[in-house]
Short mmCIF file of C-alpha atoms in Angstrom, two decimals:
data_model
loop_
_atom_site.label_atom_id
_atom_site.label_comp_id
_atom_site.label_asym_id
_atom_site.label_seq_id
_atom_site.Cartn_x
_atom_site.Cartn_y
_atom_site.Cartn_z
CA MET A 56 -109.44 9.52 59.33
CA ASN A 57 -107.17 6.67 58.43
CA ARG A 58 -109.32 5.81 55.50
CA CYS A 59 -109.04 9.36 54.00
CA ARG A 60 -105.31 9.30 54.47
CA GLY A 61 -105.14 5.98 52.53
CA ILE A 62 -107.20 7.39 49.67
CA SER A 63 -105.08 10.53 49.63
CA THR A 64 -101.89 8.45 49.47
CA LEU A 65 -103.32 6.29 46.70
CA THR A 66 -104.43 9.37 44.76
CA THR A 67 -100.99 10.93 45.16
CA ALA A 68 -99.33 7.74 43.92
CA LEU A 69 -101.64 7.57 40.89
CA VAL A 70 -101.00 11.24 40.08
CA MET A 71 -97.23 10.59 40.32
CA ILE A 72 -97.45 7.56 38.01
CA VAL A 73 -99.58 9.46 35.46
CA SER A 74 -97.13 12.39 35.64
CA ILE A 75 -94.19 10.09 34.97
CA ILE A 76 -95.98 8.47 32.01
CA ILE A 77 -96.88 11.89 30.54
CA SER A 78 -93.27 13.04 31.01
CA LEU A 79 -91.93 9.93 29.25
CA VAL A 80 -94.37 10.31 26.34
CA THR A 81 -93.45 13.99 26.00
CA LEU A 82 -89.74 13.15 26.11
CA SER A 83 -90.23 10.46 23.46
CA ILE A 84 -92.04 12.91 21.18
CA ILE A 85 -89.29 15.50 21.65
CA MET A 86 -86.57 12.94 20.90
CA LEU A 87 -88.37 11.71 17.75
CA SER A 88 -88.80 15.31 16.59
CA MET A 89 -85.11 16.00 17.17
CA GLN A 90 -84.19 12.86 15.20
CA TYR A 91 -86.43 13.95 12.32
CA ILE A 92 -84.89 17.45 12.33
CA MET A 93 -81.37 15.99 12.35
CA ASN A 94 -82.15 13.67 9.42
CA PHE A 95 -83.77 16.50 7.46
CA THR A 96 -80.80 18.77 8.17
CA ASN A 97 -78.33 16.09 7.08
CA ILE A 98 -80.22 15.62 3.80
CA LYS A 99 -80.23 19.38 3.19
CA ILE A 100 -76.51 19.63 4.03
CA SER A 101 -75.64 16.81 1.62
CA THR A 102 -77.73 18.49 -1.10
CA ILE A 103 -75.97 21.81 -0.48
CA LYS A 104 -72.57 20.11 -0.63
CA LYS A 105 -73.52 18.50 -3.93
CA LEU A 106 -74.69 21.86 -5.30
CA ILE A 107 -71.44 23.52 -4.21
CA ASN A 108 -69.32 20.79 -5.81
CA THR A 109 -71.30 20.71 -9.07
CA ARG A 110 -69.72 22.51 -11.97
CA ILE A 111 -70.65 22.42 -15.61
CA THR A 112 -68.10 23.94 -17.94
CA PHE A 113 -69.10 25.50 -21.25
CA ILE A 114 -66.53 24.53 -23.89
CA TYR A 115 -67.93 25.69 -27.21
CA GLY A 116 -71.15 26.67 -28.94
CA GLU A 117 -72.09 27.64 -32.47
CA TYR A 118 -74.83 27.57 -35.08
CA ASN A 119 -74.60 24.87 -37.76
CA LYS A 120 -76.12 26.31 -40.95
CA THR A 121 -76.16 22.96 -42.74
CA ASN A 122 -78.19 21.15 -40.08
CA LYS A 123 -80.03 24.29 -38.94
CA ASN A 124 -79.25 23.74 -35.28
CA PHE A 125 -77.05 25.04 -32.52
CA TYR A 126 -74.59 22.72 -30.91
CA ILE A 127 -73.12 23.31 -27.52
CA VAL A 128 -70.28 21.34 -25.99
CA MET A 129 -70.16 21.07 -22.18
CA GLU A 130 -68.28 19.07 -19.60
CA ASN A 131 -69.40 17.93 -16.16
CA GLN A 132 -66.66 18.72 -13.65
CA GLY A 133 -68.75 17.86 -10.61
CA PRO A 134 -70.50 14.75 -9.33
CA THR A 135 -72.52 12.47 -11.59
CA ILE A 136 -75.84 13.90 -12.80
CA ASN A 137 -78.42 11.14 -13.12
CA SER A 138 -80.97 11.24 -15.92
CA ILE A 139 -79.81 13.68 -18.57
CA SER A 140 -83.36 13.85 -19.95
CA GLU A 141 -84.48 15.64 -16.73
CA ILE A 142 -82.33 18.64 -17.66
CA LYS A 143 -84.41 21.70 -18.54
CA ILE A 144 -82.98 24.04 -21.15
CA SER A 145 -83.89 27.64 -21.91
CA PHE A 146 -82.18 29.16 -24.93
CA GLY A 147 -82.31 32.38 -26.83
CA GLY A 148 -80.58 35.29 -28.40
CA LEU A 149 -80.81 39.01 -28.07
CA GLY A 150 -84.43 39.84 -27.22
CA SER A 151 -85.89 36.33 -27.19
CA TYR A 152 -85.73 33.40 -24.81
CA ASP A 153 -87.64 30.11 -24.98
CA ILE A 154 -87.89 26.82 -23.15
CA TYR A 155 -86.73 23.84 -25.19
CA VAL A 156 -87.99 20.32 -24.55
CA PHE A 157 -85.93 17.14 -24.69
CA SER A 158 -86.68 15.00 -27.74
CA SER A 159 -85.12 11.73 -28.83
CA MET A 160 -86.39 12.47 -32.37
CA PRO A 161 -85.83 16.23 -32.85
CA CYS A 162 -86.66 18.18 -35.99
CA THR A 163 -85.69 21.62 -37.21
CA GLN A 164 -89.27 22.87 -36.86
CA CYS A 165 -89.50 22.46 -33.09
CA LYS A 166 -87.93 24.12 -30.11
CA CYS A 167 -86.36 20.99 -28.77
CA TRP A 168 -82.99 19.57 -27.89
CA ASN A 169 -81.12 16.31 -28.05
CA VAL A 170 -77.80 15.18 -26.68
CA ILE A 171 -74.84 13.02 -27.56
CA GLU A 172 -72.76 11.64 -24.72
CA VAL A 173 -69.20 11.62 -26.04
CA ASP A 174 -67.54 9.31 -23.52
CA ASN A 175 -70.12 6.89 -22.15
CA PRO A 176 -73.64 6.91 -23.67
CA ASN A 177 -75.70 5.68 -20.72
CA GLY A 178 -78.16 8.53 -20.01
CA ILE A 179 -76.10 9.66 -17.01
CA TRP A 180 -73.74 12.63 -17.13
CA ASP A 181 -70.69 11.28 -15.34
CA HIS A 182 -67.89 13.34 -13.81
CA GLY A 183 -65.51 14.45 -16.57
CA GLU A 184 -67.90 13.43 -19.35
CA THR A 185 -68.46 15.70 -22.33
CA LEU A 186 -71.92 16.30 -23.79
CA ILE A 187 -72.84 17.79 -27.12
CA ILE A 188 -76.27 19.38 -26.87
CA TYR A 189 -78.10 20.02 -30.13
CA LEU A 190 -80.72 22.77 -30.02
CA TYR A 191 -83.26 22.90 -32.83
CA ASN A 192 -84.70 26.32 -33.47
CA CYS A 193 -86.94 27.52 -36.31
CA THR A 194 -86.62 31.29 -35.83
CA ALA A 195 -83.83 33.79 -36.37
CA LEU A 196 -81.84 34.67 -33.26
CA GLU A 197 -79.43 37.53 -32.72
CA PRO A 198 -76.33 37.01 -30.62
CA PRO A 199 -75.18 36.92 -27.99
CA TYR A 200 -76.83 33.56 -27.41
CA SER A 201 -77.64 32.45 -23.90
CA ILE A 202 -78.41 29.00 -22.53
CA ASP A 203 -79.72 28.04 -19.09
CA ILE A 204 -79.14 24.46 -17.98
CA VAL A 205 -81.36 23.49 -15.03
CA HIS A 206 -81.47 20.14 -13.25
CA PRO A 207 -83.45 19.51 -10.05
CA MET A 208 -80.46 18.00 -8.25
CA VAL A 209 -77.72 20.41 -9.34
CA GLY A 210 -79.29 23.82 -9.83
CA LYS A 211 -78.98 26.32 -12.68
CA PHE A 212 -76.04 27.18 -14.92
CA THR A 213 -76.10 30.02 -17.46
CA PHE A 214 -73.69 30.43 -20.36
CA SER A 215 -73.50 32.98 -23.19
CA PHE A 216 -71.71 32.70 -26.51
CA GLY A 217 -71.62 34.06 -30.08
CA GLU A 218 -70.53 37.42 -31.32
CA LYS A 219 -71.85 37.85 -34.86
CA PRO A 220 -75.46 37.45 -36.00
CA TRP A 221 -76.61 34.37 -37.87
CA ASN A 222 -79.54 34.53 -40.21
CA ILE A 223 -81.46 31.28 -39.79
CA GLN A 224 -83.69 30.54 -42.74
#
Protein backbone atom coordinates (compact mmCIF):
# COMPACT_ATOMS: atom_id res chain seq x y z
CA MET A 1 0.00 0.00 0.00
CA ASN A 2 2.80 2.34 0.87
CA ARG A 3 4.37 1.80 -2.48
CA CYS A 4 1.18 2.85 -4.36
CA ARG A 5 0.87 5.92 -2.21
CA GLY A 6 4.49 6.89 -3.11
CA ILE A 7 3.82 6.46 -6.82
CA SER A 8 0.60 8.45 -6.51
CA THR A 9 2.44 11.27 -4.73
CA LEU A 10 5.20 11.25 -7.34
CA THR A 11 2.64 11.28 -10.16
CA THR A 12 0.80 14.17 -8.53
CA ALA A 13 4.04 16.11 -8.17
CA LEU A 14 4.96 15.51 -11.81
CA VAL A 15 1.49 16.57 -12.97
CA MET A 16 1.81 19.75 -10.87
CA ILE A 17 5.24 20.56 -12.33
CA VAL A 18 4.03 19.94 -15.91
CA SER A 19 0.95 22.10 -15.22
CA ILE A 20 3.13 24.94 -13.94
CA ILE A 21 5.42 24.71 -17.00
CA ILE A 22 2.43 24.71 -19.38
CA SER A 23 0.96 27.70 -17.53
CA LEU A 24 4.24 29.62 -17.78
CA VAL A 25 4.62 28.86 -21.50
CA THR A 26 1.02 29.94 -22.12
CA LEU A 27 1.55 33.13 -20.11
CA SER A 28 4.73 33.87 -22.07
CA ILE A 29 2.92 33.42 -25.38
CA ILE A 30 0.09 35.70 -24.23
CA MET A 31 2.55 38.38 -23.08
CA LEU A 32 4.50 38.23 -26.37
CA SER A 33 1.24 38.51 -28.31
CA MET A 34 0.19 41.52 -26.23
CA GLN A 35 3.58 43.16 -26.85
CA TYR A 36 3.23 42.57 -30.59
CA ILE A 37 -0.30 44.03 -30.59
CA MET A 38 0.87 47.08 -28.62
CA ASN A 39 3.77 47.70 -31.04
CA PHE A 40 1.50 47.28 -34.06
CA THR A 41 -1.07 49.63 -32.53
CA ASN A 42 1.60 52.25 -31.76
CA ILE A 43 2.83 52.12 -35.37
CA LYS A 44 -0.73 52.51 -36.67
CA ILE A 45 -1.41 55.39 -34.27
CA SER A 46 1.76 57.21 -35.35
CA THR A 47 0.80 56.70 -39.01
CA ILE A 48 -2.69 58.06 -38.34
CA LYS A 49 -1.24 61.08 -36.52
CA LYS A 50 1.05 61.75 -39.48
CA LEU A 51 -1.89 61.46 -41.90
CA ILE A 52 -3.95 63.86 -39.79
CA ASN A 53 -1.12 66.41 -39.61
CA THR A 54 -0.27 66.19 -43.32
CA ARG A 55 -1.57 69.01 -45.44
CA ILE A 56 -0.70 69.90 -48.99
CA THR A 57 -1.92 73.29 -50.11
CA PHE A 58 -2.72 74.02 -53.75
CA ILE A 59 -1.44 77.50 -54.63
CA TYR A 60 -1.83 77.87 -58.37
CA GLY A 61 -2.22 75.87 -61.56
CA GLU A 62 -2.41 76.74 -65.24
CA TYR A 63 -1.64 75.55 -68.75
CA ASN A 64 1.52 76.94 -70.39
CA LYS A 65 0.84 77.15 -74.14
CA THR A 66 4.47 77.85 -75.00
CA ASN A 67 5.87 74.75 -73.29
CA LYS A 68 2.70 72.68 -73.82
CA ASN A 69 2.47 71.64 -70.20
CA PHE A 70 0.50 72.31 -67.06
CA TYR A 71 2.28 73.65 -64.05
CA ILE A 72 0.93 73.36 -60.57
CA VAL A 73 2.35 75.09 -57.52
CA MET A 74 1.86 73.39 -54.14
CA GLU A 75 3.19 73.77 -50.62
CA ASN A 76 3.70 71.13 -47.96
CA GLN A 77 2.25 72.38 -44.68
CA GLY A 78 2.64 69.09 -42.87
CA PRO A 79 5.56 66.85 -41.94
CA THR A 80 8.37 66.05 -44.36
CA ILE A 81 7.45 63.74 -47.24
CA ASN A 82 10.39 61.54 -48.16
CA SER A 83 11.02 60.61 -51.77
CA ILE A 84 9.08 62.96 -54.01
CA SER A 85 9.43 60.49 -56.90
CA GLU A 86 7.13 58.03 -55.01
CA ILE A 87 4.22 60.46 -55.43
CA LYS A 88 1.56 59.13 -57.79
CA ILE A 89 -0.33 61.70 -59.85
CA SER A 90 -3.64 61.36 -61.67
CA PHE A 91 -4.65 64.34 -63.77
CA GLY A 92 -7.42 65.22 -66.14
CA GLY A 93 -10.08 67.57 -67.28
CA LEU A 94 -13.77 67.32 -67.87
CA GLY A 95 -14.49 63.75 -69.00
CA SER A 96 -10.95 62.35 -68.93
CA TYR A 97 -8.57 61.28 -66.20
CA ASP A 98 -5.18 59.57 -66.57
CA ILE A 99 -2.30 58.39 -64.43
CA TYR A 100 0.92 60.28 -65.04
CA VAL A 101 4.34 58.77 -64.34
CA PHE A 102 7.32 60.56 -62.85
CA SER A 103 10.07 61.27 -65.38
CA SER A 104 13.37 63.06 -64.92
CA MET A 105 13.43 63.63 -68.70
CA PRO A 106 9.81 64.46 -69.63
CA CYS A 107 8.57 65.27 -73.12
CA THR A 108 5.37 66.80 -74.42
CA GLN A 109 4.34 63.52 -76.05
CA CYS A 110 4.02 61.53 -72.83
CA LYS A 111 1.70 61.55 -69.88
CA CYS A 112 4.39 62.22 -67.35
CA TRP A 113 5.37 64.73 -64.72
CA ASN A 114 8.45 66.35 -63.32
CA VAL A 115 9.05 68.60 -60.36
CA ILE A 116 11.13 71.56 -59.28
CA GLU A 117 11.77 72.01 -55.59
CA VAL A 118 11.80 75.77 -55.06
CA ASP A 119 13.44 75.97 -51.64
CA ASN A 120 15.73 72.98 -51.16
CA PRO A 121 16.25 70.60 -54.12
CA ASN A 122 17.03 67.35 -52.29
CA GLY A 123 14.28 64.94 -53.42
CA ILE A 124 12.44 65.38 -50.11
CA TRP A 125 9.38 67.60 -49.72
CA ASP A 126 10.14 69.41 -46.48
CA HIS A 127 7.63 71.21 -44.28
CA GLY A 128 6.91 74.65 -45.77
CA GLU A 129 8.62 73.82 -49.07
CA THR A 130 7.03 74.80 -52.36
CA LEU A 131 6.97 72.45 -55.36
CA ILE A 132 6.23 73.26 -58.96
CA ILE A 133 4.87 70.17 -60.67
CA TYR A 134 5.01 70.10 -64.46
CA LEU A 135 2.49 67.83 -66.16
CA TYR A 136 3.09 66.92 -69.79
CA ASN A 137 -0.02 66.05 -71.72
CA CYS A 138 -0.48 65.45 -75.45
CA THR A 139 -4.28 65.63 -75.67
CA ALA A 140 -6.82 68.41 -75.34
CA LEU A 141 -8.44 68.73 -71.92
CA GLU A 142 -11.51 70.68 -70.92
CA PRO A 143 -11.63 72.42 -67.56
CA PRO A 144 -12.14 72.18 -64.74
CA TYR A 145 -8.86 70.35 -64.32
CA SER A 146 -8.39 67.95 -61.45
CA ILE A 147 -5.24 66.52 -59.93
CA ASP A 148 -4.87 63.72 -57.37
CA ILE A 149 -1.63 63.60 -55.42
CA VAL A 150 -1.10 60.22 -53.71
CA HIS A 151 1.83 59.19 -51.54
CA PRO A 152 1.96 55.91 -49.59
CA MET A 153 2.87 57.65 -46.33
CA VAL A 154 0.54 60.66 -46.49
CA GLY A 155 -2.59 59.61 -48.34
CA LYS A 156 -4.50 61.30 -51.16
CA PHE A 157 -5.11 64.97 -51.90
CA THR A 158 -7.39 66.20 -54.69
CA PHE A 159 -7.39 69.70 -56.15
CA SER A 160 -9.35 71.28 -59.01
CA PHE A 161 -8.55 74.42 -60.98
CA GLY A 162 -9.19 76.21 -64.29
CA GLU A 163 -12.31 77.86 -65.54
CA LYS A 164 -11.94 78.38 -69.29
CA PRO A 165 -11.08 75.73 -71.87
CA TRP A 166 -7.61 75.51 -73.38
CA ASN A 167 -7.10 74.03 -76.79
CA ILE A 168 -3.87 72.04 -76.66
CA GLN A 169 -2.40 71.44 -80.08
